[in-house]
Every structure is written in C-alpha cells, then in structure tokens.
GROMACS .gro file of C-alpha atoms in nm:
model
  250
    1UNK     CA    1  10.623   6.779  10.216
    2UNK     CA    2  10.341   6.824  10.444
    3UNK     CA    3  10.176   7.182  10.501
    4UNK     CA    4  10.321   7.179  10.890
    5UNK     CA    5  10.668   7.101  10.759
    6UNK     CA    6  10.650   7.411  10.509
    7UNK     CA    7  10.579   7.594  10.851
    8UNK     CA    8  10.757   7.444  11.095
    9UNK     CA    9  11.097   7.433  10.914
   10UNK     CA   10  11.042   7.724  10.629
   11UNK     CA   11  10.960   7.997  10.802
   12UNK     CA   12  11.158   8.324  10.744
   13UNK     CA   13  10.939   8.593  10.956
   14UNK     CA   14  10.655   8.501  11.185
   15UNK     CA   15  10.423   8.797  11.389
   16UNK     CA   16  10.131   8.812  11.613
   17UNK     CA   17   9.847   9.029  11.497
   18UNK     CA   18   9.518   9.123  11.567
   19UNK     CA   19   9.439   9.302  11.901
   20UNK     CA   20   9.784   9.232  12.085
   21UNK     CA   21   9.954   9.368  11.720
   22UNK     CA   22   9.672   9.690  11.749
   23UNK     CA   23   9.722   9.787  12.117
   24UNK     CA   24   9.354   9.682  12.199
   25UNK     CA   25   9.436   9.352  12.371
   26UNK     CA   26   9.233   9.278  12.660
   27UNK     CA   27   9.244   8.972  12.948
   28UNK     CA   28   9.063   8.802  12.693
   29UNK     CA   29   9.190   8.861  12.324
   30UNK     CA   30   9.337   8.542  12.182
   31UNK     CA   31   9.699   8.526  12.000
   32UNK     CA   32   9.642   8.560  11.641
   33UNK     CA   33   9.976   8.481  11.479
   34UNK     CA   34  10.060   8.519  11.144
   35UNK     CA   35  10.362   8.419  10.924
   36UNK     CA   36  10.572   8.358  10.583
   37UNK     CA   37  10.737   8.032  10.475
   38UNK     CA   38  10.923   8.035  10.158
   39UNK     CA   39  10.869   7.637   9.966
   40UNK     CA   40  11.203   7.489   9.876
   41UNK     CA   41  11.226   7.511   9.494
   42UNK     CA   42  11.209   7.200   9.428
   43UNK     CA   43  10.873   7.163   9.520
   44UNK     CA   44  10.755   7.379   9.214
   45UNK     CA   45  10.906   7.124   8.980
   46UNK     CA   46  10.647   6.907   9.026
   47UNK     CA   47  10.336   6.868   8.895
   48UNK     CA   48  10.144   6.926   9.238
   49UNK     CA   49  10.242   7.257   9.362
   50UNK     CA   50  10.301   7.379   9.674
   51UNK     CA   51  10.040   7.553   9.864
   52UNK     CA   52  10.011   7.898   9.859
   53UNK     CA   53   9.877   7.941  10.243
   54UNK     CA   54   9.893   7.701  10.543
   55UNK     CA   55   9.618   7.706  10.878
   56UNK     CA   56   9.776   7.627  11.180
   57UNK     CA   57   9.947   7.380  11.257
   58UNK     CA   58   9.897   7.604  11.608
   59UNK     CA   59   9.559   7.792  11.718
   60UNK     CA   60   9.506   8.114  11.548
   61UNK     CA   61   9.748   8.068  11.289
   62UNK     CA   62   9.771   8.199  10.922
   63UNK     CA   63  10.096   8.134  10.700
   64UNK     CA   64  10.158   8.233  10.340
   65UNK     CA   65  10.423   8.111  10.111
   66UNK     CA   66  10.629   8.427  10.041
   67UNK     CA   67  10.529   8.480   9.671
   68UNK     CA   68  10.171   8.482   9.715
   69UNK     CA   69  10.221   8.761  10.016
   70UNK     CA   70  10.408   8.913   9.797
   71UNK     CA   71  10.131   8.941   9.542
   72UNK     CA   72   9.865   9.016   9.826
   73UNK     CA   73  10.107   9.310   9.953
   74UNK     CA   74  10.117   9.444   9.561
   75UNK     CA   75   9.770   9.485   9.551
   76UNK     CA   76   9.754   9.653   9.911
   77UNK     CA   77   9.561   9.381  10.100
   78UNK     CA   78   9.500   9.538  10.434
   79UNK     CA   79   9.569   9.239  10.599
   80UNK     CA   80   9.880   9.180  10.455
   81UNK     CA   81  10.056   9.506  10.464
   82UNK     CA   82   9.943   9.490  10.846
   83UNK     CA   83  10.127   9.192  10.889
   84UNK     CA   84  10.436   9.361  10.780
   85UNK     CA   85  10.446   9.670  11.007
   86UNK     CA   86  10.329   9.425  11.307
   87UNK     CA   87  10.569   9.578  11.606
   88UNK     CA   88  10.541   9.213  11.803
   89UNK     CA   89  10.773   8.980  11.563
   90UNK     CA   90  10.834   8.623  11.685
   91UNK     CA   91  11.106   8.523  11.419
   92UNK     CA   92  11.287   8.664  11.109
   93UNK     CA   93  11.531   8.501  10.916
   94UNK     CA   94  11.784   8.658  10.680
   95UNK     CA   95  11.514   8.638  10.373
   96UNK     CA   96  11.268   8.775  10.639
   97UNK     CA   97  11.473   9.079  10.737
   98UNK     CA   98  11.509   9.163  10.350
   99UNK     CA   99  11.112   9.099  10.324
  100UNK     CA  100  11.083   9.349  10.593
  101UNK     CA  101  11.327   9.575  10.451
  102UNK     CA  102  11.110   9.627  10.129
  103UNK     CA  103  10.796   9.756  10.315
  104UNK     CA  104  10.765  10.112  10.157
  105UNK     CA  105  10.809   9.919   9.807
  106UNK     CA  106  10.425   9.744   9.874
  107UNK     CA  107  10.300  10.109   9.940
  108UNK     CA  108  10.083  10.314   9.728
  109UNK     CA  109   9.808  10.505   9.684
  110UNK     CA  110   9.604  10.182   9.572
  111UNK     CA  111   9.574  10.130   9.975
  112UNK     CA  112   9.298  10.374   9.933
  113UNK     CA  113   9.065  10.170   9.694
  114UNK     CA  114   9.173   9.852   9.914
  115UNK     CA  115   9.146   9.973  10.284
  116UNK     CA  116   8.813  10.125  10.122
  117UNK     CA  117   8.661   9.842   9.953
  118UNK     CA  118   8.721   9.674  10.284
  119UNK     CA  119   8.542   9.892  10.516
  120UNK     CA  120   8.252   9.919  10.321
  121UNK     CA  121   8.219   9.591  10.360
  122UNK     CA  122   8.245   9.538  10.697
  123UNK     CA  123   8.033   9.826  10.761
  124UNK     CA  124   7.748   9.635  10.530
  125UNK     CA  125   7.764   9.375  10.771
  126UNK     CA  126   7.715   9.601  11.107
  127UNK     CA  127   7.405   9.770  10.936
  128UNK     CA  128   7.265   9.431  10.908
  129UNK     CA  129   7.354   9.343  11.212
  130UNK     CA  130   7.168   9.647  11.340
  131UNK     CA  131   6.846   9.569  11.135
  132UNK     CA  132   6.860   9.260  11.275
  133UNK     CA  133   6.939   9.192  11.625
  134UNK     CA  134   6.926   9.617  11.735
  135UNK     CA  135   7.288   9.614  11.776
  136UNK     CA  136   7.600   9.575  11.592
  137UNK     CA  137   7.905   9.364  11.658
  138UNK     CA  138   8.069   9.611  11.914
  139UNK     CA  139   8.390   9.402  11.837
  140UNK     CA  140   8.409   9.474  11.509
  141UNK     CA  141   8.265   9.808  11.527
  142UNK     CA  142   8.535   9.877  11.713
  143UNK     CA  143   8.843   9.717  11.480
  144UNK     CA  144   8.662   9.890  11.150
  145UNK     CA  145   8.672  10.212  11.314
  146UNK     CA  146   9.073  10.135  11.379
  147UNK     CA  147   9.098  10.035  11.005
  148UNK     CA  148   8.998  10.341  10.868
  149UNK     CA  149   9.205  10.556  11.133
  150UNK     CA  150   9.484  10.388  11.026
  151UNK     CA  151   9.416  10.429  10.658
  152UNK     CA  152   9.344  10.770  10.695
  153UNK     CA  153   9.712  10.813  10.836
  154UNK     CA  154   9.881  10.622  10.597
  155UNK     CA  155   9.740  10.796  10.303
  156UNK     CA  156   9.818  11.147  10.506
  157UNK     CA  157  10.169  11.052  10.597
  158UNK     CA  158  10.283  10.781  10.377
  159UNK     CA  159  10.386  10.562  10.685
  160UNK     CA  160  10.159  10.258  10.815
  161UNK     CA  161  10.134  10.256  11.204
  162UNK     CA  162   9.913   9.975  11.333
  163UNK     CA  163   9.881  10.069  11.700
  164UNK     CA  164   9.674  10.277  11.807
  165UNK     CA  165   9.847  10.473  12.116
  166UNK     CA  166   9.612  10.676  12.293
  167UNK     CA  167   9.313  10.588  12.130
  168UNK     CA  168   9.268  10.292  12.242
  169UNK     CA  169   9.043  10.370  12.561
  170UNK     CA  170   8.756  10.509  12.296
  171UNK     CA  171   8.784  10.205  12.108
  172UNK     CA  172   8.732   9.991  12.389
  173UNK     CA  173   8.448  10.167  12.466
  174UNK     CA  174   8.338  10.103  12.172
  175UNK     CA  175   8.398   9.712  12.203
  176UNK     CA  176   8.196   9.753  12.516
  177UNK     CA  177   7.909   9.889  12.312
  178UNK     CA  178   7.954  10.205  12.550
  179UNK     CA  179   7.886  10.447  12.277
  180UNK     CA  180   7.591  10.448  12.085
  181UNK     CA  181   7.577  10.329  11.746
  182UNK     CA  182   7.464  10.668  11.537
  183UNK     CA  183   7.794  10.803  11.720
  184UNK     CA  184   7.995  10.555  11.581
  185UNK     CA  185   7.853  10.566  11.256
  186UNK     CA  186   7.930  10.904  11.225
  187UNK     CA  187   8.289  10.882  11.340
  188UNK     CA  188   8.285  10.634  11.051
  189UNK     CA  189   8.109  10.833  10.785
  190UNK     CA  190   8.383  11.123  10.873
  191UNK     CA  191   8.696  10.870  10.888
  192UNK     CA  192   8.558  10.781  10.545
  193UNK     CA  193   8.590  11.130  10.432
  194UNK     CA  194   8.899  11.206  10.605
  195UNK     CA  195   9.029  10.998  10.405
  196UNK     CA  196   8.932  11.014  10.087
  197UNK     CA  197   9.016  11.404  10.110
  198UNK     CA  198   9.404  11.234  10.211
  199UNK     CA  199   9.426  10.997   9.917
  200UNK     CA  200   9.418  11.361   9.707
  201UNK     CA  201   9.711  11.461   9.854
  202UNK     CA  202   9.877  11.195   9.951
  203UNK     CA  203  10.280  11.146   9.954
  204UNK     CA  204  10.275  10.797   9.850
  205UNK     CA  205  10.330  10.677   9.492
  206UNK     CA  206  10.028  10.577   9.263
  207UNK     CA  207  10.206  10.223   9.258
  208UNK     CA  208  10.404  10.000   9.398
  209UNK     CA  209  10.727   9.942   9.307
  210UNK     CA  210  10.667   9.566   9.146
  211UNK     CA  211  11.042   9.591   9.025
  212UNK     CA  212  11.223   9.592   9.313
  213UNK     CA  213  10.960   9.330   9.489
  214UNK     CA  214  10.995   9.103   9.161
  215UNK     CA  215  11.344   9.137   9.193
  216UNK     CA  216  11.378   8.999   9.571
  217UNK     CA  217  11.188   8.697   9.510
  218UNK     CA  218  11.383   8.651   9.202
  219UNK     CA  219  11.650   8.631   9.376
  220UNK     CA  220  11.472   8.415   9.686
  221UNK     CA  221  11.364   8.145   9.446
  222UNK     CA  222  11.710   8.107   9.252
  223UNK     CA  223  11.922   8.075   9.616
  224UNK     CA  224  11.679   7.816   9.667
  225UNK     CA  225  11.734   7.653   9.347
  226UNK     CA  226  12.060   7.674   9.392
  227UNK     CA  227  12.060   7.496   9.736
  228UNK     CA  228  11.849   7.227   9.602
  229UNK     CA  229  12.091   7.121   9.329
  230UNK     CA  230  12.389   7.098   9.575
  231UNK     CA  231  12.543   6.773   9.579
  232UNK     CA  232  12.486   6.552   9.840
  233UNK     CA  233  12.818   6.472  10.036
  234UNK     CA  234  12.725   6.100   9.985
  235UNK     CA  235  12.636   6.095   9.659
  236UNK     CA  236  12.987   6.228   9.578
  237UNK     CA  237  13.103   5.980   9.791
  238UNK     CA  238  12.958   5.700   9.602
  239UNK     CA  239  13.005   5.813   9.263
  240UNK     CA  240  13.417   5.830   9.350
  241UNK     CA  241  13.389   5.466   9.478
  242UNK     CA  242  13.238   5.376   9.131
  243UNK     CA  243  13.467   5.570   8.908
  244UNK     CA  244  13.774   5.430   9.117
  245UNK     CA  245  13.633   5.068   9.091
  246UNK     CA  246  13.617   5.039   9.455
  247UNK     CA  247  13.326   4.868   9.618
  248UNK     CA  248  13.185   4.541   9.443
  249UNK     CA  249  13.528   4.525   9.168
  250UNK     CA  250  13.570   4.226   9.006
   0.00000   0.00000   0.00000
C-alpha cells in the first residue's frame, strides 16, 4: 500500500496547525495541516512494516500512523499534543473522536522537561542568528515566545490552549521585528521562569496515563484485525460452489 493510500483512505482525524491553528495567521501564512492514519493490520504481518509517518501527499502536510502519535503524545512532544487541542479540525472519524477524547490521558508534568528542552533549543538558534546576521528570525522569535506562554499555562492550569486570544497583536509585532531583541529576550528569560515556578505546583499528574492510551490502541489494532480476517463475500461464494460440486463437476 502506498504512503498516499495510508493517507488518503486511513485517515481518522486530520487538523491544520501552525499560525492559522495559533491565531497568528496573516495574508501570508501558509496551511500547515497535520493528521493521523491508522495502517490496516494486516500490513504489520509482513515483513516490511508500515511507515510510521507520511509527507504530503498535499503541500504542508505531516501524517502519523496512530501508534507512533501515540508514543510521541506519551512523551509530551510539543508538537504532538498541539496537534490534538488544534480548534480548526478538517476530519475525525469514530477512532478519531475516541483519540480526541483521551487528550488529558497524554498530559503530565513531563510537558515541562519537553516544552523546555524545546525552547532552549530554538532559542540557541536565535542567539546565533543574532551573532551572526544582527538579528534574529523575528518569525520564530515570535512562535518561541508563544511556546513558552502556552507552556507556562498548561503547567499553571492543567489545560492546553493553543491560541493565543489577545496576545496576538504583541506577537506580531514581534514577527515584524517591531520590538527589540533584548526585550524579547527578556520576556523569554521570564516566561522561562514563569514556568518553571508552575511546573512546582502544577495540577497535572507526574505521568501520563499509558494504561488507558495502551488500552485504546489495543483495542484500535484488534477491530482492525478483526476486519481484515472477514471473509470475503466471494470467497464464500466459491468455496460453496466447490463443496456442492457445482462449477467444473465431472
């Protein structure tokens, strides 16, 4: 099966992200979409596997086959427990809505380490950028600075919000390289420590709840299984014309 099929005809919940997802689009901003295909199972019984992500078949677009999101949502990938809370969805299936349904089980405090790790760096690269050309990347100044708002919040509420409501004029003042870069290094520095000081206190759970997750996909694969080993309305067919001596009997 070819990597577009998996897409085209497997998909239980497709999203756009990025800048339209945040709130920060502009006349400009392209139409990142992102999305989930679950491979039939019996595409694991064979020796070459199915793959575990898909690019395109469209322009700006990212798939994942639903165990390995899984996985990346267990560890808190920032990317991928965006992608779940993304308020512009372009599909969901049945699997999809339960996918959806299971969002507070990928949260935990290990966001912190992960949303963390990230930022730092992405903030790496802006310094250089700095050193280099004068000037950072106002664009993703302005999308690291949104990161680590939004992490701050989650780890203060225990609720992921991706847009970014009335902020989003500063920001794009920031993409317009408005605001000088020591002032947005220090809104940085104290979104860093904002929220580090909510990780202490945070509501959510040191870990996910791998259980429940584990279960659902359980549960996924064997419906699939199940579904694959159906028998094929002409097979049966067939196989009574043999066993009554029909077709060819001598």
């Amino acid at each position: 099966m070819e990597p577009e099929t998996l897409v085209r005809d497997h998909t239980v919940y497709a999203c756009v992200m990025g800048s339209r997802a945040f709130g920060l689009a502009t006349e400009d901003s392209d139409t990142d979409r992102r999305g989930v295909f679950l491979a039939p199972a019996e595409l694991f019984w064979r020796f070459e596997k199915p793959p575990t992500h898909v690019e395109g078949p469209a322009r700006e677009q990212f798939s994942w086959e639903l165990e390995r999101f899984c996985e990346l949502a267990l560890r808190a990938n920032p990317n991928i427990l965006e992608c779940l809370h993304s308020p512009l969805v372009e599909s969901v299936d049945d699997t999809g809505r339960e996918l959806l349904a299971l969002r507070d089980a990928f949260l935990s405090r290990r966001a912190y380490g992960t949303f963390t790790r990230y930022a730092h760096g992405q903030h790496r690269k802006l310094d250089a950028d700095v050193r280099t050309h004068g000037a950072p990347r106002w664009k993703h100044a302005m999308h690291l600075l949104r990161l680590l708002m939004s992490a701050r919040d989650l780890l203060r509420t225990g609720t992921l919000t991706i847009g970014v409501g009335d902020r989003r004029e500063s920001l794009l003042a920031v993409k317009r390289g408005e605001v000088p870069w020591p002032e947005v290094a220090s809104r940085m520095a104290r979104l860093a420590e904002e929220g580090e000081e909510a990780a202490r206190h945070s509501p959510l759970p040191e870990e996910p709840d791998r259980r429940r997750v584990e279960d659902f996909l359980v549960r996924t694969r064997r419906a699939s299984a199940l579904r694959a080993v159906q028998p094929d309305p002409y097979d049966e067919a067939v196989q009574g014309v043999v066993r009554g001596g029909g077709v060819g009997q001598r």
